[in-house]
Amino acid sequence: MDPTMADVMKILIEACFGENSAKYRKTEKGLRQILQTEYNDNIENFRQRFVQPTLQLLTTLQNQGIPVSTPKYQLVHLVSPDITYEAGDMFFQVGQSKPGTLSLKFTKYDNVRNVIRLQNSHVPEKDYRTAFTDQYLQDLRTLASNTGNIGDVLMRTCIVITKDGAVARVGTSSIMEETNMNVIGNMTPEQKSAIAEKLDKEPVLRTSGDRDDWLALAERLEAEETLEEGFRAKMNACTTPGSPTMKLLEVLGRRDPRYPTTRLLDHLRQMGRNDAVDAFNHAKETKRKKVVVYRL
């Protein structure tokens, strides 16, 4: 291989795969094929029109804390994985027809020809964060269903690459949970603060309207013996299950148990809901007494 070509391939693969880049020989083979078929073996053209925009995309994703990879898997592919596609498959890939963009590719059943086809969906930059959530995929399924397709079966397994370079399938729900932890973990304090302020403005603490349900929540707190579970129970009753906001709150709650409880109580006091504050405090005191009795 020409030294210049080798250098170009190495830079791109290392930017995507990091310390495990030596194990991704199939990716290198796929890039060579793109060079030959799309750029007529013109290294400089390939470097300027494909490599540089792709490197910029990877930098953008990483700077935003978006998970190009997790501790277990590589999520964003440089080339389409060498695998026989099945119904429900999906994966993220750097753009090839439009270098510098992010693509979400998924399989779709063609009932006319009785075959499974690979579809391409462009992910706008404004959607980079939400693209790695269950809610984003569910919205695409709903859109497919509303246009006369069978949307529920779409994007149920995510095609990833293991740290050994092998292609594998992982359930999308489990992989999205892991990516959410990655996104939150990479946020700066300023980003977390900005999100917290945004959440403060959302009407997520509204009661059902039919009856005051704080007593029932307090009873659940006692049963579960944890403020965080009760907090999520209340939030689940007021927001769309699986929404990015709900997922974000859950992740923040697991990383800092004081976060949801403190913020929730502050909300309640500002709203004049001292009855709700008392309910939470009662549940907390009940839990504390149980712990004391247990220790005695």
GROMACS .gro file of C-alpha atoms in nm:
model
  296
    1MET     CA    1   0.000   0.000   0.000
    2ASP     CA    2   0.121   0.349  -0.082
    3PRO     CA    3   0.261   0.517   0.236
    4THR     CA    4   0.030   0.815   0.187
    5MET     CA    5  -0.273   0.587   0.166
    6ALA     CA    6  -0.159   0.397   0.475
    7ASP     CA    7  -0.125   0.722   0.669
    8VAL     CA    8  -0.471   0.842   0.566
    9MET     CA    9  -0.633   0.511   0.665
   10LYS     CA   10  -0.447   0.501   0.997
   11ILE     CA   11  -0.550   0.853   1.096
   12LEU     CA   12  -0.919   0.788   1.026
   13ILE     CA   13  -0.934   0.445   1.190
   14GLU     CA   14  -0.748   0.562   1.500
   15ALA     CA   15  -0.980   0.863   1.532
   16CYS     CA   16  -1.280   0.630   1.534
   17PHE     CA   17  -1.150   0.323   1.718
   18GLY     CA   18  -0.871   0.462   1.935
   19GLU     CA   19  -0.639   0.212   2.101
   20ASN     CA   20  -0.825  -0.083   1.948
   21SER     CA   21  -0.771   0.033   1.589
   22ALA     CA   22  -0.528  -0.250   1.505
   23LYS     CA   23  -0.815  -0.502   1.535
   24TYR     CA   24  -1.032  -0.339   1.270
   25ARG     CA   25  -0.883  -0.479   0.950
   26LYS     CA   26  -1.224  -0.528   0.788
   27THR     CA   27  -1.291  -0.156   0.829
   28GLU     CA   28  -0.962  -0.078   0.655
   29LYS     CA   29  -1.064  -0.307   0.368
   30GLY     CA   30  -1.400  -0.130   0.343
   31LEU     CA   31  -1.233   0.212   0.331
   32ARG     CA   32  -1.005   0.094   0.050
   33GLN     CA   33  -1.313  -0.011  -0.142
   34ILE     CA   34  -1.468   0.336  -0.097
   35LEU     CA   35  -1.143   0.490  -0.219
   36GLN     CA   36  -1.150   0.274  -0.531
   37THR     CA   37  -1.519   0.293  -0.620
   38GLU     CA   38  -1.611   0.646  -0.512
   39TYR     CA   39  -1.284   0.835  -0.558
   40ASN     CA   40  -1.110   0.639  -0.837
   41ASP     CA   41  -0.806   0.570  -0.616
   42ASN     CA   42  -0.737   0.943  -0.592
   43ILE     CA   43  -0.584   0.970  -0.243
   44GLU     CA   44  -0.593   1.348  -0.221
   45ASN     CA   45  -0.955   1.364  -0.336
   46PHE     CA   46  -1.047   1.092  -0.086
   47ARG     CA   47  -0.865   1.277   0.193
   48GLN     CA   48  -1.029   1.613   0.126
   49ARG     CA   49  -1.382   1.501   0.042
   50PHE     CA   50  -1.426   1.203   0.275
   51VAL     CA   51  -1.158   1.177   0.544
   52GLN     CA   52  -1.150   1.540   0.658
   53PRO     CA   53  -1.532   1.581   0.687
   54THR     CA   54  -1.552   1.245   0.866
   55LEU     CA   55  -1.282   1.345   1.114
   56GLN     CA   56  -1.474   1.667   1.181
   57LEU     CA   57  -1.793   1.467   1.242
   58LEU     CA   58  -1.618   1.237   1.490
   59THR     CA   59  -1.471   1.539   1.668
   60THR     CA   60  -1.815   1.702   1.689
   61LEU     CA   61  -1.971   1.386   1.834
   62GLN     CA   62  -1.694   1.340   2.088
   63ASN     CA   63  -1.693   1.708   2.192
   64GLN     CA   64  -2.065   1.685   2.264
   65GLY     CA   65  -2.012   1.372   2.472
   66ILE     CA   66  -2.201   1.163   2.219
   67PRO     CA   67  -2.099   0.797   2.241
   68VAL     CA   68  -1.901   0.698   1.935
   69SER     CA   69  -1.823   0.397   2.152
   70THR     CA   70  -1.897   0.255   2.497
   71PRO     CA   71  -1.660   0.057   2.721
   72LYS     CA   72  -1.790  -0.258   2.550
   73TYR     CA   73  -1.880  -0.165   2.194
   74GLN     CA   74  -1.804   0.056   1.896
   75LEU     CA   75  -2.135   0.217   1.797
   76VAL     CA   76  -2.052   0.440   1.501
   77HIS     CA   77  -1.927   0.250   1.195
   78LEU     CA   78  -1.694   0.389   0.929
   79VAL     CA   79  -1.824   0.136   0.674
   80SER     CA   80  -2.129  -0.087   0.669
   81PRO     CA   81  -2.071  -0.400   0.880
   82ASP     CA   82  -1.999  -0.719   0.687
   83ILE     CA   83  -2.299  -0.916   0.805
   84THR     CA   84  -2.621  -1.067   0.672
   85TYR     CA   85  -2.889  -0.823   0.780
   86GLU     CA   86  -3.198  -0.941   0.963
   87ALA     CA   87  -3.535  -0.786   1.040
   88GLY     CA   88  -3.510  -0.530   1.319
   89ASP     CA   89  -3.140  -0.448   1.265
   90MET     CA   90  -3.003  -0.092   1.287
   91PHE     CA   91  -2.666   0.080   1.320
   92PHE     CA   92  -2.505   0.424   1.307
   93GLN     CA   93  -2.254   0.502   1.033
   94VAL     CA   94  -2.062   0.804   0.908
   95GLY     CA   95  -2.209   0.942   0.587
   96GLN     CA   96  -2.063   0.815   0.259
   97SER     CA   97  -2.277   0.985  -0.004
   98LYS     CA   98  -2.270   1.295   0.219
   99PRO     CA   99  -1.940   1.281   0.413
  100GLY     CA  100  -1.939   1.465   0.743
  101THR     CA  101  -2.295   1.362   0.830
  102LEU     CA  102  -2.431   1.091   1.060
  103SER     CA  103  -2.652   0.816   0.920
  104LEU     CA  104  -2.885   0.577   1.097
  105LYS     CA  105  -2.929   0.267   0.885
  106PHE     CA  106  -3.202   0.011   0.951
  107THR     CA  107  -3.359  -0.289   0.784
  108LYS     CA  108  -3.707  -0.280   0.639
  109TYR     CA  109  -3.910  -0.567   0.499
  110ASP     CA  110  -4.015  -0.530   0.135
  111ASN     CA  111  -4.341  -0.724   0.120
  112VAL     CA  112  -4.360  -0.693  -0.259
  113ARG     CA  113  -4.028  -0.866  -0.330
  114ASN     CA  114  -4.021  -1.058   0.000
  115VAL     CA  115  -3.673  -0.933   0.092
  116ILE     CA  116  -3.514  -0.732   0.372
  117ARG     CA  117  -3.372  -0.401   0.253
  118LEU     CA  118  -3.129  -0.166   0.423
  119GLN     CA  119  -3.269   0.187   0.456
  120ASN     CA  120  -3.072   0.504   0.528
  121SER     CA  121  -3.193   0.786   0.753
  122HIS     CA  122  -2.994   1.110   0.783
  123VAL     CA  123  -2.957   1.234   1.144
  124PRO     CA  124  -2.961   1.618   1.160
  125GLU     CA  125  -2.690   1.771   1.378
  126LYS     CA  126  -2.953   1.914   1.613
  127ASP     CA  127  -3.066   1.556   1.684
  128TYR     CA  128  -2.723   1.410   1.760
  129ARG     CA  129  -2.791   1.382   2.133
  130THR     CA  130  -3.143   1.245   2.110
  131ALA     CA  131  -3.051   1.001   1.830
  132PHE     CA  132  -2.892   0.776   2.092
  133THR     CA  133  -3.214   0.738   2.294
  134ASP     CA  134  -3.503   0.492   2.288
  135GLN     CA  135  -3.745   0.780   2.234
  136TYR     CA  136  -3.579   0.883   1.906
  137LEU     CA  137  -3.609   0.530   1.771
  138GLN     CA  138  -3.967   0.504   1.894
  139ASP     CA  139  -4.054   0.825   1.711
  140LEU     CA  140  -3.918   0.672   1.389
  141ARG     CA  141  -4.123   0.356   1.449
  142THR     CA  142  -4.435   0.565   1.505
  143LEU     CA  143  -4.369   0.762   1.187
  144ALA     CA  144  -4.333   0.437   0.994
  145SER     CA  145  -4.659   0.303   1.139
  146ASN     CA  146  -4.843   0.625   1.055
  147THR     CA  147  -4.734   0.596   0.692
  148GLY     CA  148  -4.875   0.247   0.648
  149ASN     CA  149  -4.569   0.042   0.740
  150ILE     CA  150  -4.516  -0.206   1.022
  151GLY     CA  151  -4.311   0.018   1.247
  152ASP     CA  152  -4.307  -0.178   1.572
  153VAL     CA  153  -4.051  -0.432   1.449
  154LEU     CA  154  -3.802  -0.170   1.330
  155MET     CA  155  -3.468  -0.096   1.502
  156ARG     CA  156  -3.488  -0.357   1.777
  157THR     CA  157  -3.126  -0.480   1.752
  158CYS     CA  158  -2.822  -0.254   1.721
  159ILE     CA  159  -2.527  -0.383   1.518
  160VAL     CA  160  -2.205  -0.297   1.701
  161ILE     CA  161  -1.838  -0.394   1.692
  162THR     CA  162  -1.680  -0.552   1.997
  163LYS     CA  163  -1.339  -0.450   2.128
  164ASP     CA  164  -1.201  -0.762   1.957
  165GLY     CA  165  -1.320  -0.638   1.618
  166ALA     CA  166  -1.613  -0.881   1.588
  167VAL     CA  167  -1.957  -0.774   1.467
  168ALA     CA  168  -2.234  -0.835   1.721
  169ARG     CA  169  -2.602  -0.761   1.780
  170VAL     CA  170  -2.724  -0.597   2.101
  171GLY     CA  171  -3.080  -0.505   2.200
  172THR     CA  172  -3.136  -0.136   2.130
  173SER     CA  173  -3.292  -0.069   2.472
  174SER     CA  174  -2.988  -0.198   2.660
  175ILE     CA  175  -2.738  -0.020   2.435
  176MET     CA  176  -2.929   0.309   2.458
  177GLU     CA  177  -2.926   0.286   2.837
  178GLU     CA  178  -2.548   0.251   2.826
  179THR     CA  179  -2.510   0.544   2.585
  180ASN     CA  180  -2.723   0.766   2.808
  181MET     CA  181  -2.485   0.699   3.097
  182ASN     CA  182  -2.198   0.786   2.865
  183VAL     CA  183  -2.356   1.115   2.754
  184ILE     CA  184  -2.431   1.231   3.109
  185GLY     CA  185  -2.088   1.124   3.230
  186ASN     CA  186  -1.920   1.339   2.964
  187MET     CA  187  -2.122   1.652   3.034
  188THR     CA  188  -1.947   1.951   3.185
  189PRO     CA  189  -2.090   2.105   3.506
  190GLU     CA  190  -2.211   2.395   3.290
  191GLN     CA  191  -2.400   2.160   3.057
  192LYS     CA  192  -2.563   1.979   3.350
  193SER     CA  193  -2.659   2.313   3.504
  194ALA     CA  194  -2.813   2.432   3.177
  195ILE     CA  195  -3.018   2.113   3.149
  196ALA     CA  196  -3.128   2.143   3.512
  197GLU     CA  197  -3.249   2.498   3.446
  198LYS     CA  198  -3.440   2.377   3.141
  199LEU     CA  199  -3.605   2.103   3.345
  200ASP     CA  200  -3.703   2.359   3.608
  201LYS     CA  201  -3.919   2.534   3.349
  202GLU     CA  202  -4.108   2.223   3.245
  203PRO     CA  203  -4.443   2.138   3.410
  204VAL     CA  204  -4.326   1.794   3.518
  205LEU     CA  205  -4.456   1.825   3.874
  206ARG     CA  206  -4.821   1.877   3.786
  207THR     CA  207  -5.060   1.650   3.974
  208SER     CA  208  -5.320   1.438   3.798
  209GLY     CA  209  -5.597   1.696   3.850
  210ASP     CA  210  -5.847   1.431   3.955
  211ARG     CA  211  -5.721   1.405   4.313
  212ASP     CA  212  -5.419   1.491   4.523
  213ASP     CA  213  -5.193   1.192   4.469
  214TRP     CA  214  -4.910   1.292   4.703
  215LEU     CA  215  -5.033   1.069   4.984
  216ALA     CA  216  -5.025   0.769   4.752
  217LEU     CA  217  -4.674   0.867   4.650
  218ALA     CA  218  -4.568   0.888   5.015
  219GLU     CA  219  -4.708   0.539   5.073
  220ARG     CA  220  -4.508   0.409   4.780
  221LEU     CA  221  -4.201   0.578   4.921
  222GLU     CA  222  -4.248   0.386   5.243
  223ALA     CA  223  -4.297   0.060   5.056
  224GLU     CA  224  -3.989   0.106   4.839
  225GLU     CA  225  -3.783   0.271   5.112
  226THR     CA  226  -3.615   0.506   4.867
  227LEU     CA  227  -3.683   0.866   4.772
  228GLU     CA  228  -3.533   0.819   4.428
  229GLU     CA  229  -3.777   0.543   4.329
  230GLY     CA  230  -4.067   0.755   4.450
  231PHE     CA  231  -3.937   1.053   4.260
  232ARG     CA  232  -3.921   0.853   3.940
  233ALA     CA  233  -4.267   0.714   4.009
  234LYS     CA  234  -4.404   1.067   4.027
  235MET     CA  235  -4.213   1.178   3.719
  236ASN     CA  236  -4.332   0.873   3.524
  237ALA     CA  237  -4.688   0.974   3.598
  238CYS     CA  238  -4.630   1.320   3.452
  239THR     CA  239  -4.401   1.268   3.154
  240THR     CA  240  -4.389   1.039   2.855
  241PRO     CA  241  -4.228   0.705   2.952
  242GLY     CA  242  -3.887   0.668   2.793
  243SER     CA  243  -3.863   1.032   2.690
  244PRO     CA  244  -3.517   1.194   2.685
  245THR     CA  245  -3.618   1.419   2.976
  246MET     CA  246  -3.732   1.122   3.183
  247LYS     CA  247  -3.422   0.921   3.098
  248LEU     CA  248  -3.198   1.215   3.183
  249LEU     CA  249  -3.360   1.257   3.522
  250GLU     CA  250  -3.322   0.889   3.598
  251VAL     CA  251  -2.954   0.893   3.505
  252LEU     CA  252  -2.888   1.206   3.707
  253GLY     CA  253  -3.068   1.046   3.999
  254ARG     CA  254  -2.849   0.738   3.988
  255ARG     CA  255  -2.530   0.943   3.967
  256ASP     CA  256  -2.625   1.187   4.244
  257PRO     CA  257  -2.914   1.065   4.465
  258ARG     CA  258  -2.945   1.411   4.621
  259TYR     CA  259  -3.012   1.577   4.286
  260PRO     CA  260  -3.375   1.477   4.221
  261THR     CA  261  -3.484   1.487   4.584
  262THR     CA  262  -3.343   1.833   4.656
  263ARG     CA  263  -3.471   1.981   4.331
  264LEU     CA  264  -3.813   1.828   4.374
  265LEU     CA  265  -3.854   1.961   4.728
  266ASP     CA  266  -3.743   2.307   4.616
  267HIS     CA  267  -4.009   2.297   4.346
  268LEU     CA  268  -4.275   2.197   4.593
  269ARG     CA  269  -4.188   2.473   4.839
  270GLN     CA  270  -4.199   2.733   4.561
  271MET     CA  271  -4.540   2.602   4.460
  272GLY     CA  272  -4.664   2.626   4.818
  273ARG     CA  273  -4.712   2.250   4.834
  274ASN     CA  274  -4.606   2.207   5.195
  275ASP     CA  275  -4.836   1.906   5.221
  276ALA     CA  276  -4.626   1.729   4.961
  277VAL     CA  277  -4.303   1.829   5.136
  278ASP     CA  278  -4.444   1.686   5.459
  279ALA     CA  279  -4.533   1.363   5.280
  280PHE     CA  280  -4.178   1.322   5.153
  281ASN     CA  281  -4.027   1.406   5.489
  282HIS     CA  282  -4.261   1.161   5.661
  283ALA     CA  283  -4.153   0.884   5.424
  284LYS     CA  284  -3.789   0.970   5.483
  285GLU     CA  285  -3.834   0.968   5.859
  286THR     CA  286  -4.015   0.635   5.841
  287LYS     CA  287  -3.726   0.488   5.648
  288ARG     CA  288  -3.475   0.628   5.899
  289LYS     CA  289  -3.664   0.474   6.192
  290LYS     CA  290  -3.671   0.136   6.020
  291VAL     CA  291  -3.295   0.152   5.976
  292VAL     CA  292  -3.247   0.244   6.344
  293VAL     CA  293  -3.469  -0.042   6.459
  294TYR     CA  294  -3.283  -0.281   6.233
  295ARG     CA  295  -2.948  -0.176   6.377
  296LEU     CA  296  -3.075  -0.211   6.734
   0.00000   0.00000   0.00000
